Short mmCIF file of C-alpha atoms in Angstrom, two decimals:
data_model
loop_
_atom_site.label_atom_id
_atom_site.label_comp_id
_atom_site.label_asym_id
_atom_site.label_seq_id
_atom_site.Cartn_x
_atom_site.Cartn_y
_atom_site.Cartn_z
CA MET X 22 78.49 29.48 -135.16
CA LYS X 23 82.23 30.03 -135.41
CA SER X 24 84.58 30.39 -132.45
CA ALA X 25 88.28 30.95 -131.87
CA VAL X 26 90.43 30.71 -128.74
CA GLU X 27 93.22 33.16 -127.91
CA THR X 28 95.56 32.43 -125.01
CA LEU X 29 96.10 35.59 -122.95
CA ASN X 30 98.33 33.95 -120.35
CA PRO X 31 98.77 30.42 -118.95
CA THR X 32 95.55 30.74 -116.93
CA ARG X 33 93.28 32.94 -119.05
CA VAL X 34 91.85 32.79 -122.58
CA ARG X 35 89.65 34.94 -124.78
CA LEU X 36 86.92 33.29 -126.85
CA THR X 37 85.78 35.13 -129.98
CA VAL X 38 82.36 33.93 -131.13
CA GLU X 39 80.39 34.74 -134.30
CA VAL X 40 76.73 33.70 -134.49
CA PRO X 41 74.69 34.04 -137.73
CA PHE X 42 71.37 35.78 -137.14
CA GLU X 43 69.36 32.72 -138.21
CA GLU X 44 70.88 30.75 -135.32
CA LEU X 45 69.34 33.29 -132.96
CA LYS X 46 65.81 32.48 -134.16
CA PRO X 47 65.02 29.91 -131.39
CA SER X 48 66.00 32.46 -128.75
CA LEU X 49 64.09 35.19 -130.57
CA ASP X 50 60.95 33.02 -130.65
CA ALA X 51 61.44 32.26 -126.95
CA ALA X 52 61.77 35.99 -126.22
CA TYR X 53 58.46 36.80 -127.97
CA LYS X 54 56.77 33.96 -126.10
CA LYS X 55 58.10 35.12 -122.74
CA ILE X 56 57.05 38.73 -123.31
CA ASN X 57 53.69 37.50 -124.59
CA ASN X 58 53.02 35.76 -121.29
CA GLN X 59 54.11 38.75 -119.23
CA VAL X 60 52.22 41.66 -120.79
CA THR X 61 48.64 42.61 -121.60
CA VAL X 62 47.53 44.48 -124.72
CA PRO X 63 43.87 45.55 -125.11
CA GLY X 64 42.13 43.63 -127.90
CA PHE X 65 44.40 40.58 -127.67
CA ARG X 66 44.22 37.54 -125.44
CA LYS X 67 47.23 37.00 -123.18
CA GLY X 68 49.82 34.91 -125.00
CA LYS X 69 48.28 35.62 -128.40
CA ILE X 70 49.80 39.03 -129.11
CA PRO X 71 51.38 39.18 -132.62
CA ALA X 72 55.13 39.83 -132.80
CA ARG X 73 54.62 43.05 -134.77
CA VAL X 74 52.36 44.42 -132.00
CA ILE X 75 54.97 43.58 -129.36
CA ASP X 76 57.58 45.38 -131.49
CA GLN X 77 55.32 48.44 -131.77
CA ARG X 78 54.25 48.57 -128.14
CA PHE X 79 57.44 47.52 -126.35
CA GLY X 80 60.17 47.98 -128.95
CA ARG X 81 62.11 45.50 -131.03
CA GLY X 82 65.17 46.30 -128.90
CA ALA X 83 63.58 44.80 -125.79
CA VAL X 84 62.91 41.57 -127.68
CA LEU X 85 66.45 41.41 -129.06
CA GLU X 86 67.91 42.03 -125.61
CA GLU X 87 65.84 39.21 -124.16
CA ALA X 88 66.88 36.91 -127.00
CA ILE X 89 70.58 37.68 -126.59
CA ASN X 90 70.40 37.11 -122.82
CA ASP X 91 68.90 33.69 -123.57
CA ALA X 92 71.32 32.82 -126.36
CA LEU X 93 74.68 33.94 -124.96
CA PRO X 94 75.08 31.19 -122.32
CA LYS X 95 74.25 28.52 -124.90
CA PHE X 96 76.72 29.76 -127.51
CA TYR X 97 79.38 30.38 -124.84
CA THR X 98 79.02 26.79 -123.59
CA GLN X 99 79.20 25.51 -127.17
CA ALA X 100 82.38 27.50 -127.79
CA VAL X 101 83.96 26.16 -124.58
CA THR X 102 83.12 22.60 -125.63
CA GLU X 103 84.47 23.06 -129.16
CA GLY X 104 87.66 24.64 -127.82
CA GLU X 105 88.08 21.83 -125.24
CA ILE X 106 88.65 24.43 -122.55
CA ASN X 107 88.66 23.57 -118.82
CA VAL X 108 87.19 26.82 -117.50
CA LEU X 109 87.24 28.20 -113.96
CA GLY X 110 84.53 30.55 -112.76
CA GLN X 111 82.32 32.88 -114.75
CA PRO X 112 83.42 34.64 -117.97
CA ASP X 113 83.63 38.37 -118.67
CA VAL X 114 81.43 38.74 -121.77
CA ASP X 115 81.51 41.68 -124.17
CA ILE X 116 79.17 42.01 -127.18
CA THR X 117 81.40 43.52 -129.86
CA GLU X 118 78.97 43.68 -132.78
CA PHE X 119 75.25 43.19 -133.28
CA ASP X 120 72.60 44.72 -135.51
CA ASP X 121 69.08 43.49 -136.05
CA GLY X 122 69.20 40.94 -138.85
CA ASN X 123 73.00 40.65 -138.82
CA GLU X 124 75.32 38.26 -137.03
CA LEU X 125 76.10 38.51 -133.33
CA LYS X 126 79.75 38.80 -132.33
CA PHE X 127 80.96 38.61 -128.76
CA THR X 128 84.07 37.84 -126.76
CA ALA X 129 84.34 36.00 -123.46
CA GLU X 130 87.43 36.13 -121.27
CA VAL X 131 87.62 33.39 -118.68
CA ASP X 132 90.13 31.75 -116.36
CA ILE X 133 91.20 28.21 -117.19
CA ARG X 134 93.01 25.43 -115.43
CA PRO X 135 96.70 25.72 -116.24
CA THR X 136 98.48 22.97 -118.13
CA ILE X 137 100.51 20.99 -115.60
CA GLU X 138 103.37 18.60 -116.25
CA ILE X 139 103.60 16.13 -113.39
CA PRO X 140 107.30 15.50 -112.65
CA ASP X 141 108.87 12.18 -111.74
CA TYR X 142 107.94 11.92 -108.07
CA SER X 143 109.53 8.52 -107.42
CA GLY X 144 112.67 10.22 -106.11
CA ILE X 145 110.90 12.14 -103.33
CA GLU X 146 112.38 11.37 -99.91
CA VAL X 147 111.15 12.81 -96.61
CA THR X 148 112.04 12.36 -92.96
CA VAL X 149 109.50 12.12 -90.15
CA ASP X 150 109.78 11.75 -86.39
CA ALA X 151 110.35 8.22 -85.16
CA VAL X 152 107.53 6.57 -83.22
CA GLU X 153 108.62 6.46 -79.60
CA VAL X 154 106.32 5.80 -76.64
CA THR X 155 107.97 6.36 -73.27
CA ASP X 156 106.93 5.03 -69.87
CA GLU X 157 106.06 8.64 -69.03
CA ASP X 158 103.66 8.77 -72.01
CA VAL X 159 101.93 5.61 -70.80
CA GLU X 160 101.58 6.86 -67.23
CA LYS X 161 100.20 10.19 -68.47
CA SER X 162 97.60 8.32 -70.49
CA LEU X 163 96.62 6.25 -67.46
CA GLU X 164 96.36 9.40 -65.34
CA GLN X 165 94.03 10.95 -67.91
CA LEU X 166 91.88 7.82 -67.83
CA ARG X 167 91.98 7.84 -64.05
CA ASP X 168 90.89 11.47 -64.05
CA ARG X 169 87.80 10.55 -66.07
CA PHE X 170 86.69 8.21 -63.29
CA ALA X 171 87.22 10.72 -60.49
CA THR X 172 84.42 11.24 -57.97
CA THR X 173 83.55 14.37 -56.01
CA SER X 174 82.33 14.98 -52.48
CA THR X 175 81.30 18.21 -50.76
CA VAL X 176 83.85 19.61 -48.30
CA ASP X 177 83.47 22.29 -45.65
CA ARG X 178 86.54 24.37 -46.44
CA ALA X 179 87.88 27.03 -48.76
CA ALA X 180 88.24 26.09 -52.44
CA ALA X 181 91.70 25.25 -53.76
CA GLU X 182 93.19 24.35 -57.12
CA GLY X 183 91.80 21.07 -58.44
CA ASP X 184 88.53 21.42 -56.52
CA VAL X 185 85.16 21.60 -58.25
CA VAL X 186 83.08 24.64 -57.35
CA VAL X 187 79.43 25.15 -58.18
CA VAL X 188 78.94 28.84 -58.99
CA ASP X 189 76.42 31.44 -60.11
CA LEU X 190 77.75 34.06 -62.53
CA GLU X 191 76.51 37.55 -63.41
CA ALA X 192 78.30 39.64 -66.04
CA SER X 193 77.88 43.40 -66.40
CA VAL X 194 79.19 45.82 -69.02
CA ASP X 195 79.19 49.55 -68.22
CA GLY X 196 77.17 48.85 -65.08
CA GLU X 197 74.35 46.99 -66.86
CA VAL X 198 73.76 43.27 -66.34
CA LEU X 199 73.75 41.46 -69.68
CA GLY X 200 70.61 39.56 -70.63
CA ASP X 201 72.71 36.59 -71.65
CA GLY X 202 75.32 37.19 -68.95
CA ILE X 203 73.65 35.23 -66.14
CA ALA X 204 74.42 31.56 -65.45
CA LYS X 205 73.46 29.52 -62.39
CA GLY X 206 74.66 26.20 -61.05
CA VAL X 207 77.78 26.02 -63.20
CA SER X 208 80.30 23.34 -62.17
CA TYR X 209 83.90 24.41 -62.67
CA THR X 210 87.21 22.72 -61.89
CA ILE X 211 89.66 25.30 -60.57
CA GLY X 212 92.74 25.46 -62.75
CA SER X 213 91.14 23.83 -65.82
CA GLY X 214 91.04 27.12 -67.74
CA GLN X 215 87.71 26.14 -69.29
CA LEU X 216 85.66 29.14 -68.23
CA LEU X 217 86.50 32.86 -67.91
CA ASP X 218 89.96 34.33 -67.49
CA GLY X 219 90.35 35.48 -63.89
CA ILE X 220 87.85 33.11 -62.32
CA ASP X 221 90.57 30.86 -60.83
CA ASP X 222 91.98 33.67 -58.70
CA ALA X 223 88.48 34.88 -57.80
CA VAL X 224 87.13 31.58 -56.41
CA THR X 225 90.32 30.22 -54.86
CA GLY X 226 90.00 30.68 -51.10
CA LEU X 227 86.21 31.06 -51.14
CA SER X 228 83.95 28.72 -49.17
CA ALA X 229 80.33 27.86 -49.92
CA GLY X 230 78.32 31.09 -49.67
CA GLY X 231 81.31 33.28 -50.55
CA SER X 232 81.40 35.70 -53.49
CA ALA X 233 83.87 37.81 -55.41
CA THR X 234 84.04 40.14 -58.40
CA PHE X 235 86.60 40.08 -61.21
CA THR X 236 87.10 41.59 -64.65
CA SER X 237 87.30 39.37 -67.73
CA GLU X 238 87.01 39.65 -71.50
CA LEU X 239 83.87 37.82 -72.63
CA LYS X 240 84.47 35.06 -75.17
CA GLY X 241 80.93 34.81 -76.54
CA GLY X 242 77.42 36.18 -76.39
CA SER X 243 76.08 39.65 -77.10
CA ALA X 244 79.14 41.40 -75.65
CA ALA X 245 81.83 39.10 -77.02
CA GLY X 246 85.26 40.70 -76.92
CA LYS X 247 84.26 43.32 -74.34
CA ALA X 248 85.64 43.63 -70.80
CA ALA X 249 82.95 42.74 -68.26
CA GLU X 250 82.68 42.89 -64.48
CA VAL X 251 81.73 39.40 -63.35
CA LYS X 252 80.20 38.60 -59.98
CA VAL X 253 80.72 34.99 -58.89
CA GLU X 254 78.96 33.31 -55.95
CA VAL X 255 80.09 29.88 -54.73
CA SER X 256 77.26 27.59 -53.62
CA ASP X 257 79.28 24.40 -53.15
CA VAL X 258 82.92 23.28 -52.88
CA GLN X 259 83.67 19.70 -53.89
CA GLN X 260 86.87 17.75 -53.56
CA ARG X 261 87.84 15.45 -56.42
CA GLU X 262 88.94 11.95 -55.45
CA LEU X 263 90.87 9.79 -57.91
CA PRO X 264 90.55 6.00 -57.87
CA GLU X 265 93.58 3.94 -56.95
CA LEU X 266 95.62 2.81 -59.94
CA ASP X 267 95.27 -0.95 -59.44
CA ASP X 268 93.67 -4.07 -60.89
CA GLU X 269 90.26 -3.01 -59.59
CA PHE X 270 90.54 0.23 -61.53
CA ALA X 271 91.57 -1.68 -64.68
CA GLN X 272 88.39 -3.77 -64.38
CA LEU X 273 86.30 -0.62 -63.85
CA ALA X 274 87.76 1.40 -66.72
CA SER X 275 88.37 -1.30 -69.37
CA GLU X 276 87.78 -4.86 -70.45
CA PHE X 277 91.06 -5.96 -68.81
CA ASP X 278 91.47 -7.79 -65.52
CA THR X 279 94.84 -6.38 -64.47
CA LEU X 280 96.56 -3.02 -64.44
CA GLU X 281 99.48 -4.44 -66.42
CA GLU X 282 97.15 -5.54 -69.22
CA LEU X 283 95.61 -2.05 -69.26
CA ARG X 284 99.08 -0.48 -69.28
CA ALA X 285 100.17 -2.69 -72.22
CA ASP X 286 97.01 -1.80 -74.13
CA SER X 287 97.58 1.92 -73.45
CA ARG X 288 101.09 1.63 -74.87
CA LYS X 289 99.76 -0.12 -77.98
CA ARG X 290 97.13 2.56 -78.49
CA LEU X 291 99.65 5.37 -78.05
CA GLU X 292 101.90 3.71 -80.61
CA SER X 293 98.96 3.48 -83.02
CA MET X 294 98.16 7.14 -82.52
CA LYS X 295 101.76 8.22 -83.06
CA GLN X 296 102.02 6.01 -86.12
CA TYR X 297 98.88 7.69 -87.47
CA ASP X 298 100.41 11.11 -86.77
CA GLN X 299 103.63 9.95 -88.43
CA ALA X 300 101.72 8.86 -91.54
CA THR X 301 99.89 12.20 -91.64
CA ALA X 302 103.18 14.08 -91.34
CA ALA X 303 104.65 11.95 -94.14
CA GLN X 304 101.71 12.77 -96.42
CA GLU X 305 102.08 16.49 -95.72
CA LYS X 306 105.82 16.45 -96.38
CA VAL X 307 105.49 14.40 -99.56
CA LEU X 308 102.80 16.80 -100.79
CA ASP X 309 105.03 19.79 -100.01
CA ALA X 310 107.86 18.14 -101.95
CA LEU X 311 105.57 17.43 -104.92
CA ILE X 312 104.35 21.04 -104.96
CA GLU X 313 107.96 22.23 -104.85
CA LEU X 314 108.79 20.07 -107.89
CA THR X 315 105.75 21.09 -109.94
CA GLU X 316 105.35 24.36 -111.79
CA VAL X 317 101.78 25.64 -111.41
CA ALA X 318 100.43 28.96 -112.69
CA ILE X 319 97.76 30.47 -110.41
CA PRO X 320 94.76 32.32 -111.90
CA GLU X 321 94.72 35.79 -110.32
CA LYS X 322 90.95 36.00 -109.91
CA LEU X 323 90.75 32.51 -108.41
CA LEU X 324 93.44 33.41 -105.88
CA LYS X 325 91.71 36.68 -105.02
CA ASP X 326 88.37 34.91 -104.50
CA GLU X 327 90.01 32.22 -102.35
CA ILE X 328 91.68 34.83 -100.13
CA GLU X 329 88.41 36.72 -99.74
CA THR X 330 86.57 33.50 -98.85
CA ARG X 331 89.12 32.53 -96.21
CA THR X 332 89.11 36.02 -94.70
CA HIS X 333 85.30 36.15 -94.69
CA ASN X 334 85.04 32.78 -92.93
CA LEU X 335 87.54 33.95 -90.34
CA GLU X 336 85.75 37.23 -89.66
CA HIS X 337 82.14 36.06 -89.81
CA HIS X 338 82.29 32.46 -88.58
CA GLN X 339 85.42 31.67 -86.56
CA PHE X 340 85.82 35.01 -84.75
CA PRO X 341 82.23 35.09 -83.41
CA GLN X 342 82.52 31.48 -82.20
CA MET X 343 85.78 32.23 -80.37
CA GLY X 344 84.70 35.67 -79.12
CA LEU X 345 87.57 37.33 -80.96
CA THR X 346 88.14 40.47 -82.99
CA TRP X 347 90.96 41.13 -85.43
CA GLU X 348 92.76 43.02 -82.68
CA SER X 349 92.51 40.27 -80.06
CA PHE X 350 93.20 37.54 -82.61
CA LEU X 351 96.37 39.19 -83.93
CA GLU X 352 97.53 39.81 -80.36
CA ARG X 353 97.06 36.14 -79.58
CA GLU X 354 98.88 35.09 -82.76
CA GLY X 355 101.68 37.62 -82.25
CA LYS X 356 101.33 38.91 -85.81
CA THR X 357 100.47 42.14 -87.61
CA ARG X 358 97.52 42.24 -90.01
CA GLU X 359 99.94 42.44 -92.92
CA GLU X 360 101.79 39.35 -91.72
CA TYR X 361 98.56 37.39 -91.29
CA ASP X 362 97.25 38.49 -94.70
CA ALA X 363 100.49 37.18 -96.21
CA GLN X 364 99.94 33.89 -94.35
CA ILE X 365 96.39 33.59 -95.70
CA GLU X 366 97.66 34.20 -99.24
CA GLU X 367 100.37 31.56 -98.79
CA GLN X 368 97.77 29.05 -97.57
CA ALA X 369 95.45 29.91 -100.46
CA VAL X 370 98.22 29.43 -103.02
CA LYS X 371 99.11 26.06 -101.53
CA GLY X 372 95.47 24.98 -101.50
CA ILE X 373 94.96 25.89 -105.16
CA LYS X 374 98.22 24.24 -106.26
CA THR X 375 97.35 21.11 -104.29
CA GLN X 376 93.97 20.76 -105.97
CA PHE X 377 95.33 21.40 -109.47
CA ILE X 378 98.22 18.93 -109.07
CA LEU X 379 96.17 16.15 -107.50
CA ASP X 380 93.35 16.57 -110.04
CA GLU X 381 95.95 16.24 -112.80
CA LEU X 382 97.25 13.08 -111.13
CA VAL X 383 93.73 11.65 -110.92
CA GLY X 384 93.47 11.93 -114.68
CA LYS X 385 97.02 10.75 -115.37
CA GLU X 386 96.66 7.67 -113.15
CA LYS X 387 93.06 7.09 -114.30
CA LEU X 388 91.81 6.93 -110.72
CA SER X 389 88.12 6.45 -110.01
CA VAL X 390 85.94 6.45 -106.88
CA ASN X 391 83.57 3.59 -106.09
CA GLN X 392 80.46 3.74 -103.94
CA GLU X 393 82.13 2.08 -100.94
CA GLU X 394 84.97 4.62 -100.89
CA LEU X 395 82.52 7.51 -101.18
CA THR X 396 80.38 6.13 -98.36
CA GLU X 397 83.39 5.69 -96.06
CA HIS X 398 84.48 9.27 -96.77
CA LEU X 399 80.96 10.56 -96.14
CA VAL X 400 80.81 8.78 -92.77
CA ARG X 401 84.16 10.29 -91.72
CA ARG X 402 83.08 13.77 -92.83
CA ALA X 403 79.79 13.39 -90.98
CA ALA X 404 81.60 12.44 -87.77
CA SER X 405 83.94 15.42 -87.99
CA SER X 406 80.98 17.77 -88.56
CA GLY X 407 78.99 16.43 -85.62
CA MET X 408 76.17 15.15 -87.85
CA SER X 409 74.77 11.69 -88.40
CA PRO X 410 75.70 10.07 -91.75
CA ASP X 411 72.08 10.38 -92.91
CA GLN X 412 71.91 14.08 -92.00
CA PHE X 413 75.24 14.80 -93.66
CA ALA X 414 74.29 12.84 -96.79
CA GLN X 415 71.02 14.77 -97.06
CA ALA X 416 72.87 18.09 -96.71
CA VAL X 417 75.36 17.04 -99.39
CA VAL X 418 72.61 16.08 -101.85
CA GLU X 419 70.54 19.21 -101.18
CA GLY X 420 73.62 21.39 -101.63
CA ASN X 421 74.64 19.60 -104.85
CA GLN X 422 77.97 18.75 -103.23
CA VAL X 423 78.24 15.08 -104.22
CA GLN X 424 80.86 15.75 -106.89
CA LEU X 425 82.81 17.81 -104.34
CA LEU X 426 83.06 14.75 -102.07
CA VAL X 427 83.98 12.54 -105.04
CA GLY X 428 86.78 14.97 -105.85
CA GLU X 429 88.05 14.86 -102.28
CA VAL X 430 88.23 11.05 -102.34
CA ALA X 431 89.91 11.00 -105.76
CA ARG X 432 92.54 13.54 -104.68
CA GLY X 433 93.19 11.50 -101.55
CA LYS X 434 93.84 8.45 -103.73
CA ALA X 435 96.14 10.48 -105.97
CA LEU X 436 98.19 11.62 -103.00
CA ALA X 437 98.38 8.02 -101.77
CA VAL X 438 99.93 7.04 -105.12
CA VAL X 439 102.69 9.63 -104.67
CA VAL X 440 103.30 8.72 -101.02
CA GLU X 441 103.59 5.05 -101.96
CA ALA X 442 106.23 5.90 -104.56
CA ALA X 443 108.19 8.17 -102.19
CA LYS X 444 110.81 7.07 -99.67
CA VAL X 445 109.88 7.87 -96.08
CA VAL X 446 112.41 7.43 -93.28
CA ASP X 447 112.17 8.28 -89.61
CA SER X 448 114.57 10.33 -87.52
CA ASN X 449 116.42 7.13 -86.61
CA GLY X 450 117.11 6.43 -90.29
CA GLU X 451 114.64 3.56 -90.48
CA VAL X 452 112.39 3.19 -93.54
CA VAL X 453 108.73 3.73 -92.63
CA ASP X 454 106.15 1.35 -94.07
CA LEU X 455 103.07 3.55 -94.25
CA ALA X 456 100.81 0.67 -95.30
CA ASP X 457 101.44 -1.03 -91.96
CA GLU X 458 100.90 2.21 -90.09
CA GLU X 459 97.54 2.80 -91.77
CA ASP X 460 96.45 -0.70 -90.71
CA ASP X 461 97.51 -0.01 -87.13
CA ALA X 462 95.67 3.31 -87.16
CA ASP X 463 92.55 1.57 -88.44
CA ASP X 464 92.82 -0.97 -85.58
CA ALA X 465 93.06 1.84 -83.04
CA ASP X 466 90.14 3.64 -84.63
CA ALA X 467 87.96 0.53 -84.66
CA SER X 468 88.66 -0.49 -81.05
CA GLY X 469 87.61 2.86 -79.57
CA GLY X 470 87.47 3.40 -75.80
CA ASP X 471 90.38 5.46 -74.61
CA GLU X 472 91.63 8.93 -75.43
CA ALA X 473 94.47 7.79 -77.65
CA ALA X 474 92.09 6.20 -80.14
CA ALA X 475 89.78 9.22 -79.97
CA GLU X 476 92.62 11.62 -80.74
CA ALA X 477 93.78 9.47 -83.65
CA ASP X 478 90.27 9.41 -85.07
CA GLU X 479 89.95 13.18 -84.74
CA ALA X 480 93.31 13.71 -86.47
#
């Protein structure tokens, strides 16, 4: 076999391949064997039909077609290997010449990873917000913790903002009650905004036994996105009572004996969370600066596929979960469809450039991923997906996604190399030591308990 590579543009090549007919013989034999096992000819046992009979009964062309279909992927892969080409996606193959007994000639056009020159990134400098935790931040955190330990008691009065009401709901569209539009015994805190739009006004002022009707756009279910008439009946009104913010509360809500100890710990946790956010912002800004410095050609087909994938996920996964349509989503975002399509394309371009650049850095810096790093990444990914590590690991193996996770870890290490070389200062002009901040974030993550640590972990 002979092959040649022609560069069409920085991200696409054409392979020209010539295969002598004798090199097709293994595929030709395999084609006869396959057809032999699929057909029946009177007078011959299955699998024992002579080649000449198959040619007479089914045509030599059918055998050659089967042989070529078997041989092309093998010779294409061989040509890619010989040409040392880093291909992306599937090729467009065209058989240019083939006659029975003569050589096979074909071309294959395919996208390739562009050649990337990583610039000197040691001069990158970015500015991030300074870490500042105010007394107001600490008190807000304590109030949130206090709210988690609130108790409720039934009251004989009209419901007001902040009260918890127990309600039955019945949603109708065009006068018909929806099969999945009935809910009973739902507890709802007035003013929380965690149920249907319009319910706050409807239940405010109602006592137990009272009812009202309001119109709201459904966020999920069979009539998601449609305006429904919702009947709400209040069966109970409960007043929320917050515990006193004192030493007794500190002992109830934490491992500390005094409120001051709890307040000091809350400040420390908020600082850890903001330091984690600061480190994340620094990484993003350093990455943006690296992308700006690096020239990267984008394969057109890869970009098109990425845009289609992002749009499909939005339409068929995120919209149904949020009860949105393109119309309601764009209204919420304050954008036209053209503006949002441009945003998706911009995000896709950045995602592709990021992967190309960081993969190039992985090779340049000779970075590798050990089992411990992969396991830690798997555990974090499992937590963010709501699965146990074992369940997530099984899904990764069954989906042949192990190398995908390895790539994610390696690219993370590559970005860390660039961030370490960059200069990061805060808005006060102070140099930020990201290594210290990562340690603090790990401490907050490991300690668990309050909302600050939870938010840092989620970020």
